[in-house]
CSV table of C-alpha atoms in Angstrom, one decimal:
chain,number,residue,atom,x,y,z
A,1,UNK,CA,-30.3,-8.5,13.6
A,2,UNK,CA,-27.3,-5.7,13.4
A,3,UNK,CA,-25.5,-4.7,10.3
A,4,UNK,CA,-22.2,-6.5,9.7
A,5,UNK,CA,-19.1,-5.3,11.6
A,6,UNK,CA,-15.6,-5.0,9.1
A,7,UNK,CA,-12.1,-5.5,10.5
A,8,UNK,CA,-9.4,-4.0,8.2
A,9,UNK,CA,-5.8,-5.7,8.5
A,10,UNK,CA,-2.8,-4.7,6.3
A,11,UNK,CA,-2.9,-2.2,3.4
A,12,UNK,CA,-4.2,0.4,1.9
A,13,UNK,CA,-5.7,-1.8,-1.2
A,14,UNK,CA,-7.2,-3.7,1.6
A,15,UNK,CA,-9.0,-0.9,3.3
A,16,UNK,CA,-10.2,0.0,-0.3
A,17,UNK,CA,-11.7,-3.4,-0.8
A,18,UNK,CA,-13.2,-3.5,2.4
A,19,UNK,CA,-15.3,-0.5,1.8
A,20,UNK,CA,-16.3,-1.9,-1.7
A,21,UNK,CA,-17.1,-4.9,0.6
A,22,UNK,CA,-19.5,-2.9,2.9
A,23,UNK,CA,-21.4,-2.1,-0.3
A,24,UNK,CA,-21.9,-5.5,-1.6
A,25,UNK,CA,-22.7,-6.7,1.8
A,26,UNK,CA,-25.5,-3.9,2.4
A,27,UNK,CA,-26.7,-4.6,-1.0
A,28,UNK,CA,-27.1,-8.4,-0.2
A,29,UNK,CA,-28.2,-7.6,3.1
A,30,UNK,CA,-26.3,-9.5,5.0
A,31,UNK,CA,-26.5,-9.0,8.7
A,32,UNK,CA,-24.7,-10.4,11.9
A,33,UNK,CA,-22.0,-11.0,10.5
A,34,UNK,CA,-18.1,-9.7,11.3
A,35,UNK,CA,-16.1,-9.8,8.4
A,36,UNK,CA,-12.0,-9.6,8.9
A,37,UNK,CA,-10.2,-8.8,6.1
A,38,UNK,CA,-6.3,-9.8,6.6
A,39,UNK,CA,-3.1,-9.4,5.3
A,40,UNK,CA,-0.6,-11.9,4.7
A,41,UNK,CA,3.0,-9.7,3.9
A,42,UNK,CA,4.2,-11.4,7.3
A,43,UNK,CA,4.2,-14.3,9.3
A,44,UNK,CA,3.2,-11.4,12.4
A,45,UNK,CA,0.6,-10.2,10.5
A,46,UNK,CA,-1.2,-13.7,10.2
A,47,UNK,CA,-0.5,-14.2,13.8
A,48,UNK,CA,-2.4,-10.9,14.5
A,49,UNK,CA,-4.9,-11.7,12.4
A,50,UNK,CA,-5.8,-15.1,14.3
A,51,UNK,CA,-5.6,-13.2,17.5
A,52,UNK,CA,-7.8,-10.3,16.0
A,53,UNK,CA,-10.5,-13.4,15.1
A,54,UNK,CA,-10.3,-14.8,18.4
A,55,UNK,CA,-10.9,-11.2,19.9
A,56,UNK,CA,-13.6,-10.3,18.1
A,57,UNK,CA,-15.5,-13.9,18.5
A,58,UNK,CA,-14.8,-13.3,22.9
A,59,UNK,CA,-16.9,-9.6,21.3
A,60,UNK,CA,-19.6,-11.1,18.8
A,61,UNK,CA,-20.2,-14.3,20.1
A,62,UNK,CA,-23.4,-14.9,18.4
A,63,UNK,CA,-22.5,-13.5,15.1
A,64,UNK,CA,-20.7,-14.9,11.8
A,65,UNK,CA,-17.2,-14.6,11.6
A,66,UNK,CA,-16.2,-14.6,7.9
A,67,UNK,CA,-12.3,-14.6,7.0
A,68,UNK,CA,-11.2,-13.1,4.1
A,69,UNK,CA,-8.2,-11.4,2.4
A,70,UNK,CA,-4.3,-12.8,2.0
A,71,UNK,CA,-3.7,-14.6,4.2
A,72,UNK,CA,-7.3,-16.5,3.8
A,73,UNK,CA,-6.3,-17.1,0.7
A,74,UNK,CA,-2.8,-18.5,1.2
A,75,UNK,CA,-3.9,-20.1,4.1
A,76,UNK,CA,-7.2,-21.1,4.0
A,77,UNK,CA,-6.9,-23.9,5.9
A,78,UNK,CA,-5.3,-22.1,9.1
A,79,UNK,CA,-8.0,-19.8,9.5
A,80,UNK,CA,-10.8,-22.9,8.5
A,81,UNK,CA,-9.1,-24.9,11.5
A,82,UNK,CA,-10.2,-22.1,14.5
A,83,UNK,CA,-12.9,-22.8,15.9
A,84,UNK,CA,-14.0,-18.9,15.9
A,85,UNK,CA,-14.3,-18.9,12.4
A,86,UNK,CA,-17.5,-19.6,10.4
A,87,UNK,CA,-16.3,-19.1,6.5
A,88,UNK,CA,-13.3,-18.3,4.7
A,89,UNK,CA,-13.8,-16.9,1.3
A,90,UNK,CA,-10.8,-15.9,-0.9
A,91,UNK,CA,-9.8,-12.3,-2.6
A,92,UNK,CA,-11.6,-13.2,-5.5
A,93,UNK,CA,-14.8,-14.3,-4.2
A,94,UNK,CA,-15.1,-11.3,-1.6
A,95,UNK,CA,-15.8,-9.0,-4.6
A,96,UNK,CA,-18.5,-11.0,-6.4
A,97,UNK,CA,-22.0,-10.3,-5.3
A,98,UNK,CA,-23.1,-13.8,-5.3
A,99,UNK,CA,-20.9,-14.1,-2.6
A,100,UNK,CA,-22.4,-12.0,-0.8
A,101,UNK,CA,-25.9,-13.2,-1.9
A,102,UNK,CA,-25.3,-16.7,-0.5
A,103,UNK,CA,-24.4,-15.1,3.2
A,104,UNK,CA,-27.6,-13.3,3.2
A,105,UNK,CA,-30.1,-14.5,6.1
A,106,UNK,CA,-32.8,-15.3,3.5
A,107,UNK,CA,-30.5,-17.2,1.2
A,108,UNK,CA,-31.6,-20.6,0.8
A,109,UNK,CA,-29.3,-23.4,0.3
A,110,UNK,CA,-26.0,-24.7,0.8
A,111,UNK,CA,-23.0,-22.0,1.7
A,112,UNK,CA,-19.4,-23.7,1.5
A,113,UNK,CA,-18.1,-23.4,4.8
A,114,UNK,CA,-14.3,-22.7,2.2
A,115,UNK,CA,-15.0,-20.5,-0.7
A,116,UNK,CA,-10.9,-20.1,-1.9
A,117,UNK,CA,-10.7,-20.1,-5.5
A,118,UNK,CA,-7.5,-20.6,-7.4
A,119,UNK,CA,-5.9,-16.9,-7.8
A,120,UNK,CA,-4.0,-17.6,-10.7
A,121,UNK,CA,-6.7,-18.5,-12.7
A,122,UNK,CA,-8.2,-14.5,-12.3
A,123,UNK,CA,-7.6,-12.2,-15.6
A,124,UNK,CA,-10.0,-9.4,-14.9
A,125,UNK,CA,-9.7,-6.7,-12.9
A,126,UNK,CA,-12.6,-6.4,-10.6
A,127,UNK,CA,-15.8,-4.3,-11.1
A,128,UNK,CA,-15.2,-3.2,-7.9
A,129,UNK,CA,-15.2,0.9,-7.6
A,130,UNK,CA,-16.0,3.1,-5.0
A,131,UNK,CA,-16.0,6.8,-5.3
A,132,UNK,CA,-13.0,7.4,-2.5
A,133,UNK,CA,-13.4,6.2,1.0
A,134,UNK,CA,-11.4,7.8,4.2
A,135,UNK,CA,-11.7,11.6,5.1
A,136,UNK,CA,-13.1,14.3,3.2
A,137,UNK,CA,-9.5,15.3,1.8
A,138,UNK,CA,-7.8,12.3,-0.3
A,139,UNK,CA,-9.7,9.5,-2.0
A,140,UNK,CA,-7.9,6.4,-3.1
A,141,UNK,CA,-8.8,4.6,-7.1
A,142,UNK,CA,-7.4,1.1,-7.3
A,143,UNK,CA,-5.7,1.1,-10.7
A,144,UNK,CA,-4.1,-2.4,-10.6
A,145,UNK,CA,-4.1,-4.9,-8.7
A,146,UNK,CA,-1.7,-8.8,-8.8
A,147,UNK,CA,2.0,-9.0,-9.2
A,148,UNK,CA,3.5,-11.0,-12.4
A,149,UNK,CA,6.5,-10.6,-10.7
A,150,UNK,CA,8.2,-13.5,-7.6
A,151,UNK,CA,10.6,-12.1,-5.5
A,152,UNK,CA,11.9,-14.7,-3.0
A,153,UNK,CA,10.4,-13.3,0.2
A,154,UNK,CA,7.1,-12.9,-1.0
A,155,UNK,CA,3.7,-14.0,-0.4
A,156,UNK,CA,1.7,-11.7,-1.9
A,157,UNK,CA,1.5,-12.7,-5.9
A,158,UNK,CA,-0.1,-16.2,-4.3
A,159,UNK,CA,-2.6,-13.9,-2.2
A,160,UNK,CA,-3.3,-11.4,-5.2
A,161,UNK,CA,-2.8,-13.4,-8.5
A,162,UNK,CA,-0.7,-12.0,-11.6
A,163,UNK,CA,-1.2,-8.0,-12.3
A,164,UNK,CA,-4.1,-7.3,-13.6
A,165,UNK,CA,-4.7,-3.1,-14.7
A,166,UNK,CA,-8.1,-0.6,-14.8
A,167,UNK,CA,-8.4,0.3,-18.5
A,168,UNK,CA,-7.7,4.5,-18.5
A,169,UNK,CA,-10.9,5.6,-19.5
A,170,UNK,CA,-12.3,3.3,-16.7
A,171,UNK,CA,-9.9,5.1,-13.9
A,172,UNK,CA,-10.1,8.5,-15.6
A,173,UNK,CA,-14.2,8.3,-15.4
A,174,UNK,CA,-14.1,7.8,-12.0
A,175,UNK,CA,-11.2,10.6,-10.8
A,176,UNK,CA,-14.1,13.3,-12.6
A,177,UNK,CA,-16.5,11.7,-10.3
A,178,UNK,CA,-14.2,12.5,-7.2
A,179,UNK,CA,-13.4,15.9,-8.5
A,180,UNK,CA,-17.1,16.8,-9.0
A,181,UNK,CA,-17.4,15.7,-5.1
A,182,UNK,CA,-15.1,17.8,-4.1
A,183,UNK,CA,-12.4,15.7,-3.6
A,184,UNK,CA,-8.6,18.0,-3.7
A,185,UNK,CA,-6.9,14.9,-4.2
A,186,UNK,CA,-6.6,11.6,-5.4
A,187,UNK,CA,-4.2,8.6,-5.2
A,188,UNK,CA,-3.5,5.6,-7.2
A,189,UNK,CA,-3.2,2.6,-5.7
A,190,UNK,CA,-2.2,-1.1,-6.5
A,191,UNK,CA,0.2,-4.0,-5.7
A,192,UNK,CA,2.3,-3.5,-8.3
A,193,UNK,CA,1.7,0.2,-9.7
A,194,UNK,CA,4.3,0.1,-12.0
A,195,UNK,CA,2.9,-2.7,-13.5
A,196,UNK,CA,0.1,-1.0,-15.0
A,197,UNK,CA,-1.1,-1.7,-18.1
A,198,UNK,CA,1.0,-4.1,-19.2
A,199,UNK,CA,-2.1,-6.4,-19.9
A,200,UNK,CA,-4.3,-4.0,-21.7
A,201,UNK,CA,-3.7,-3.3,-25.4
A,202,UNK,CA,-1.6,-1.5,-26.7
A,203,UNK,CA,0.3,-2.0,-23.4
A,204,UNK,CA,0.7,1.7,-21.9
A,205,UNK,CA,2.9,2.6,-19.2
A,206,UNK,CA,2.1,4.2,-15.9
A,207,UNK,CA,3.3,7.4,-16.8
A,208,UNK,CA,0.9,7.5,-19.9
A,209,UNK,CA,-2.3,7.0,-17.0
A,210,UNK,CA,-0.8,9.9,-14.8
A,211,UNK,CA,-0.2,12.6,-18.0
A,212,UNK,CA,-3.6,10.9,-19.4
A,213,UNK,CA,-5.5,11.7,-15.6
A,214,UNK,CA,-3.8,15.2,-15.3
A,215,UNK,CA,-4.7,16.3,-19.2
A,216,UNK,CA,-8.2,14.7,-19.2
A,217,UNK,CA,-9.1,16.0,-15.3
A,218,UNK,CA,-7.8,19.8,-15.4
A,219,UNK,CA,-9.7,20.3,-12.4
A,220,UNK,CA,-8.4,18.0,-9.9
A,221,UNK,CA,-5.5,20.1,-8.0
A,222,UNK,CA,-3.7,16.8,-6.6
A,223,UNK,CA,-2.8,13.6,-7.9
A,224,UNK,CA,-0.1,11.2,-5.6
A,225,UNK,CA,1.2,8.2,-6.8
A,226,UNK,CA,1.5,5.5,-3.7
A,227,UNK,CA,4.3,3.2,-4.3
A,228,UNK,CA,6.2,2.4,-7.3
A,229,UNK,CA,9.0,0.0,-8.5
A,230,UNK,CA,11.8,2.5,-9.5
A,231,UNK,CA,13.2,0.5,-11.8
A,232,UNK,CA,10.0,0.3,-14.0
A,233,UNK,CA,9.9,4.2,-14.4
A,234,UNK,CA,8.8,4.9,-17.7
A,235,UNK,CA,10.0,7.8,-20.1
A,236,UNK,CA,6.4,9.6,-19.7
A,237,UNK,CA,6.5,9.1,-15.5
A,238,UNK,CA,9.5,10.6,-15.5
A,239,UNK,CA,8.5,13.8,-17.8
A,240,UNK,CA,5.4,14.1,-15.0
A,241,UNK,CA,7.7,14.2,-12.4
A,242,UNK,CA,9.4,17.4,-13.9
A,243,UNK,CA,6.7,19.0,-15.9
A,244,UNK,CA,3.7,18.9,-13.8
A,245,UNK,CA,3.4,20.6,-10.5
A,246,UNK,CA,0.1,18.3,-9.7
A,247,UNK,CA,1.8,15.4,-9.4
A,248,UNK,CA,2.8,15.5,-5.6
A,249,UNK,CA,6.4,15.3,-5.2
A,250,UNK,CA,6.9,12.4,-3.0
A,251,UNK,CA,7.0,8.8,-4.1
A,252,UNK,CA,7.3,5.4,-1.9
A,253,UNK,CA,10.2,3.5,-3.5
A,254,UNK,CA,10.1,-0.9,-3.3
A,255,UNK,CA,13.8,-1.0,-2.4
A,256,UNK,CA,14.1,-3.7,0.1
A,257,UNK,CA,17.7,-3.5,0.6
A,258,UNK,CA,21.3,-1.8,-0.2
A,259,UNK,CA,23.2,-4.9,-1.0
A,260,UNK,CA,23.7,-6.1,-4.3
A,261,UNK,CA,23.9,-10.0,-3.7
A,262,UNK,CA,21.1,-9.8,-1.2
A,263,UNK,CA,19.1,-8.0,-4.0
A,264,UNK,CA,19.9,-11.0,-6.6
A,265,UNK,CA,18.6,-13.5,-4.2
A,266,UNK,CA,15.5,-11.9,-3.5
A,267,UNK,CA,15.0,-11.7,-7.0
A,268,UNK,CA,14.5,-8.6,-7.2
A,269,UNK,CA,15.5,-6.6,-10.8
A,270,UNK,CA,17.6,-3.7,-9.5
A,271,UNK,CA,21.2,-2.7,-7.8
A,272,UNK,CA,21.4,-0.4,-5.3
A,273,UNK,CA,23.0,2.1,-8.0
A,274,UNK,CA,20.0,1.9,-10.5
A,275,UNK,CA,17.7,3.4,-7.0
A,276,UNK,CA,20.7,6.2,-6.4
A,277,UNK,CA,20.5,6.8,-9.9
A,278,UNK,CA,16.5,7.1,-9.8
A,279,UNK,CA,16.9,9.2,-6.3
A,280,UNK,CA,19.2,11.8,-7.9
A,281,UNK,CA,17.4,12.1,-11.4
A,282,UNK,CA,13.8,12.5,-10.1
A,283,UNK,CA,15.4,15.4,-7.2
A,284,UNK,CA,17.2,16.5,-10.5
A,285,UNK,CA,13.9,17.2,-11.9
A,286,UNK,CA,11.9,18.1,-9.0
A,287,UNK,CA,13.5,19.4,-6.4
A,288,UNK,CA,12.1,19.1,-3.1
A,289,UNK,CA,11.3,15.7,-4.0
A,290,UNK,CA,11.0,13.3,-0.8
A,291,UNK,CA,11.2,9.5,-0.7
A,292,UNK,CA,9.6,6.9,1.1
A,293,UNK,CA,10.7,3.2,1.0
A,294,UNK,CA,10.6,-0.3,2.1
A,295,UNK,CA,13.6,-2.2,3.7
A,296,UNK,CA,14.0,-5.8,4.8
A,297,UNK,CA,16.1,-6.2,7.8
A,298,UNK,CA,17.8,-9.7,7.9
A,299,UNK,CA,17.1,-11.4,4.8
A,300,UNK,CA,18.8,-15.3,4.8
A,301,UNK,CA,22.6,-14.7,4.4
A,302,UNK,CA,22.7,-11.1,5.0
A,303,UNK,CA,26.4,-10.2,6.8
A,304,UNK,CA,26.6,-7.0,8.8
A,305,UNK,CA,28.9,-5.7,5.8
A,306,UNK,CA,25.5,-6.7,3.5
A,307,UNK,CA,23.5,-4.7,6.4
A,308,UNK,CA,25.8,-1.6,6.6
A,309,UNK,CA,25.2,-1.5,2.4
A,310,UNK,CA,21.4,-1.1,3.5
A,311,UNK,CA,21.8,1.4,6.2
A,312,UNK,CA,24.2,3.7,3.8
A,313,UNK,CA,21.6,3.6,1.5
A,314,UNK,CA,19.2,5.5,3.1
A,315,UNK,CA,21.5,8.5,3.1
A,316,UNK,CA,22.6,8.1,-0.3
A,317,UNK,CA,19.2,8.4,-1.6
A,318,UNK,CA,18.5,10.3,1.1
A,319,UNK,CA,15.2,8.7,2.0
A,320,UNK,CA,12.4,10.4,4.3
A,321,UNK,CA,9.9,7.9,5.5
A,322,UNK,CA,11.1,4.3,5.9
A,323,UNK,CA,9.0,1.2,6.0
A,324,UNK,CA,11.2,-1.3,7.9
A,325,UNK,CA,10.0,-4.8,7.8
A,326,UNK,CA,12.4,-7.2,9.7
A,327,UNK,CA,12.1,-10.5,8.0
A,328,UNK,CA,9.5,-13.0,8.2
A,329,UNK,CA,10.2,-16.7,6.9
A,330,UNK,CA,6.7,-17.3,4.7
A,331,UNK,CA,6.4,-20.7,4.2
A,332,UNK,CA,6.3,-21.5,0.3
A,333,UNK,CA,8.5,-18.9,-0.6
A,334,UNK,CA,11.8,-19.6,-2.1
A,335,UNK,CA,13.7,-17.4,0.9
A,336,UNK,CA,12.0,-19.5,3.6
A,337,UNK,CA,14.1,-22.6,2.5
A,338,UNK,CA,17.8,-20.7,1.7
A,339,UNK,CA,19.7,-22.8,4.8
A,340,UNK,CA,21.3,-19.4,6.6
A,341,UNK,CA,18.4,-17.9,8.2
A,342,UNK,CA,19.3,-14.7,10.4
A,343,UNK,CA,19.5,-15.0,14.1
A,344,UNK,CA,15.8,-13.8,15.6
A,345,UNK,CA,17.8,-11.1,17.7
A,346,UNK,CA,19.9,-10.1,15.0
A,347,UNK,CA,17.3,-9.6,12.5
A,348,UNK,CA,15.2,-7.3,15.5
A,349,UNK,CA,18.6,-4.8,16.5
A,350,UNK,CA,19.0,-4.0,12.8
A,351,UNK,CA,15.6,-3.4,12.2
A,352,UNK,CA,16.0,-0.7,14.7
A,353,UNK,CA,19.4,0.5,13.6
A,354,UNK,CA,17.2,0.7,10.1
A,355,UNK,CA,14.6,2.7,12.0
A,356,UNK,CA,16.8,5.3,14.3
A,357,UNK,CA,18.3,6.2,10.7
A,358,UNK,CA,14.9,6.5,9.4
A,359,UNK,CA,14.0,8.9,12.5
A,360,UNK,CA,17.5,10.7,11.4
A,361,UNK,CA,16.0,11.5,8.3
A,362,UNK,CA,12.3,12.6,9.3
A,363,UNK,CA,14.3,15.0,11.4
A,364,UNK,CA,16.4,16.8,9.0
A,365,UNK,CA,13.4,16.7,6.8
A,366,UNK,CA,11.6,18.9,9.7
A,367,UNK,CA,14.4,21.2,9.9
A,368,UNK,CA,14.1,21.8,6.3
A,369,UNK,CA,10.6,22.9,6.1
A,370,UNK,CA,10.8,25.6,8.7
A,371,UNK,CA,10.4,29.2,7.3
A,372,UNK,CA,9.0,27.5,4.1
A,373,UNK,CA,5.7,28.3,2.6
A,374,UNK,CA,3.5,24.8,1.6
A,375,UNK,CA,0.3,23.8,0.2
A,376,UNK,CA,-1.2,21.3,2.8
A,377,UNK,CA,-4.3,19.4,2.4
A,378,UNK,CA,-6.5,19.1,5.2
A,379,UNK,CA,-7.5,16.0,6.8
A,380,UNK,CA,-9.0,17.4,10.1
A,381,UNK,CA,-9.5,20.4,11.3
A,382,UNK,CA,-6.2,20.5,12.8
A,383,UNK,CA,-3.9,18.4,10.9
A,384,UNK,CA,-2.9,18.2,7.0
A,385,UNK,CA,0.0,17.1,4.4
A,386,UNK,CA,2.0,19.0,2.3
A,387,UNK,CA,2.9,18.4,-1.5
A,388,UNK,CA,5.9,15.9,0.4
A,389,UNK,CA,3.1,13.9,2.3
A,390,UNK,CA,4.6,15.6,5.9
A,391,UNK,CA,2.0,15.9,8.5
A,392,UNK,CA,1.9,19.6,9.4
A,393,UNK,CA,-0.5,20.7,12.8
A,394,UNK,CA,-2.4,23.9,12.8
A,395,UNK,CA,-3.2,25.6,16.4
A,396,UNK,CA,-6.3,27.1,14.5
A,397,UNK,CA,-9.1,24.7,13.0
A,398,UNK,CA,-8.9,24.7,9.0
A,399,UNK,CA,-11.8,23.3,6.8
A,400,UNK,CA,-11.2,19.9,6.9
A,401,UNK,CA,-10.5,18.8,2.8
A,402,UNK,CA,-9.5,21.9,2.0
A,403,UNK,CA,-5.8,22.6,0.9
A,404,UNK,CA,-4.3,25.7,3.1
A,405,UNK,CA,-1.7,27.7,2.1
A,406,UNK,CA,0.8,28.7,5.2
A,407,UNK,CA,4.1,29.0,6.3
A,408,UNK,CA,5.9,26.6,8.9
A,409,UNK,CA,7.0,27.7,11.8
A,410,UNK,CA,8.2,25.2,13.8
A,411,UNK,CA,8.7,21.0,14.4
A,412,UNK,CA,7.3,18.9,17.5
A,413,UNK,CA,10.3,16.3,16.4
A,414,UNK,CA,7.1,14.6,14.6
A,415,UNK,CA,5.1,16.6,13.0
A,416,UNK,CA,5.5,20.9,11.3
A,417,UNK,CA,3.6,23.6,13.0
A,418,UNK,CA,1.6,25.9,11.6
């Protein structure tokens, strides 16, 4: 018998649950087994993830293949239907133990071959948590996890459930455990950060966890915030962002598009002014802020005039790293059944307009940082991330966790030199 093989698909929350997942598998000690954990943000990514399942059963053909994740538990019945697949179990029953426990080779009795609960019904965080997982350098805490909120295009709150947050003392208890590793930075992470703590009494904000982390831990030099909703930027977020120089300057923005009208009908609760707005106060307060976002290319009814509002917007909030998603009809979804879907080809050739500007960006970015002093993090001996989250490449090997101190001196077009 081998130890079970995991197969990551999707985000970073995923990876994170995966490694909670290797845990509660050795615990159980399950073996022979190859666990695929998917994502479901795309009708490409399910497609990959029935290809992935059909690879690794041509790889593991005696072993179990057990399906988990999004899209197992938006479609449980897709992945049920291949004949690779041995069990699908949903997001909610891949962090309970008795799961586990029943997949264990002495377990005796019946396993249900489709173990997808209703996520809705969930209004607990998980006890899941896992002192960091990755490199040496950066360890991720899941603070939050569900979306409360629908947007049209979106899977995800039927994959996740509604939001559901990590009491602070809970998350602050574990970031001193990091720290006392010898972790130099940490990351919150969630589907819907900005979410956070709406649920819990008293209903803090996210900026009251990130002043509550950086007063309570003195001793952890970096805290990053993934991704945010800009338009649920609270009063306290906002005084972190100017007042505290271990909060990293760089956040990932949920913009999905420039147009105004194609906003309303994704249901989404901001204009493109309200993310200018945001752009220009948090650079206002932090300069040498950088941006990250996500864009949808060729939502239904999008115009080119509707696409050139998108494309403008990445220069007026003068974005840095874009996430460009070209649109992906989910079934269920309100957006799947608008009547003027984009043409395929269409939808592709703005997606890598979308992109070159994106590229435009990153390189003025570069040009920027040459001649400047920055405080970069280590993830390897050669490569590490500065405050911005810009991969910078040292000639000379570094201590791999350790944050450097050095000046740029040049770009490869992808990455600063050192």
């Amino acid at each position: 018998m081998s130890a079970p093989v995991f197969t990551t698909l999707g985000c970073r929350l995923n990876t994170y649950e995966t490694e909670a997942m290797k845990e509660l598998a050795r615990e159980a000690g399950v073996e022979n087994a190859v666990i695929v954990n998917t994502c479901a943000v795309t009708s490409e990514a399910v497609r990959k993830a029935r290809q992935e399942i059909r690879r690794l059963r041509r790889e593991n053909p005696e072993a179990r293949i057990i399906v988990t994740g999004c899209a197992a538990q938006t479609e449980p019945e897709t992945f049920a239907a291949m004949a690779e697949v041995d069990q699908v179990i949903g997001n909610t029953e891949k962090m309970q133990p008795a799961t586990w426990a029943g997949m264990a080779a002495d377990f005796i009795g019946e396993t249900e071959r489709v173990l997808v609960d209703d996520i809705m019904s969930v209004t607990e965080t998980a006890g899941h948590l896992i002192d960091g997982f990755g490199t040496r350098s950066r360890a991720y805490v899941q603070v939050q996890n569900g979306c409360d909120h629908r947007c049209t295009f979106c899977i995800i709150p039927y994959g996740r459930g509604n939001s559901r947050s990590v009491p602070a003392g809970v998350v602050v208890d574990q970031i001193k455990r990091l720290v006392g590793r010898g972790y130099n930075e940490v990351v919150l992470t969630g589907v819907d950060l900005t979410s956070w703590g709406a649920d819990l009494p008293g209903e803090p904000r996210l900026g009251d966890l990130v002043m509550r982390i950086l007063r309570l831990v003195p001793d952890l030099p970096r805290l990053r915030i993934s991704s945010i909703d800009s338009i649920e930027a609270d009063d306290n977020l906002m005084q972190a962002i100017a007042t505290e120089p271990r909060l990293m300057p760089h956040l990932h923005l949920s913009l999905q598009h420039g147009d105004n009208l194609i906003l309303k009908r994704m249901k989404r609760r901001h204009l493109r002014e309200d993310a200018i707005r945001f752009c220009e106060e948090a650079r206002r307060l932090r300069p040498g802020m950088t941006f990250g976002a996500d864009i949808i290319a060729g939502f239904p009814t999008e115009t080119e005039t509707h696409f050139e509002n998108s494309l403008k917007l990445v220069t007026d909030c003068d974005l840095t790293w874009l996430h460009v998603f070209p649109y992906s009809k989910r079934p269920g979804t309100p957006a799947a059944r608008i009547p003027s879907q984009v043409n395929g080809a269409v939808i592709k050739d703005r997606a890598a307009r979308l992109r070159a500007a994106g590229d435009a960006q990153v390189d003025k970015h570069l040009a920027q940082q040459i001649g400047r002093q920055h405080h970069i993090l280590m993830e390897n001996p050669h490569m590490g991330r500065t405050e911005q989250f810009t991969e910078v490449r040292f000639a000379t090997a570094q201590t791999e966790g350790a944050l450097v101190t050095a000046t740029i001196i040049g770009s490869d077009g992808t990455q600063l030199l050192a």
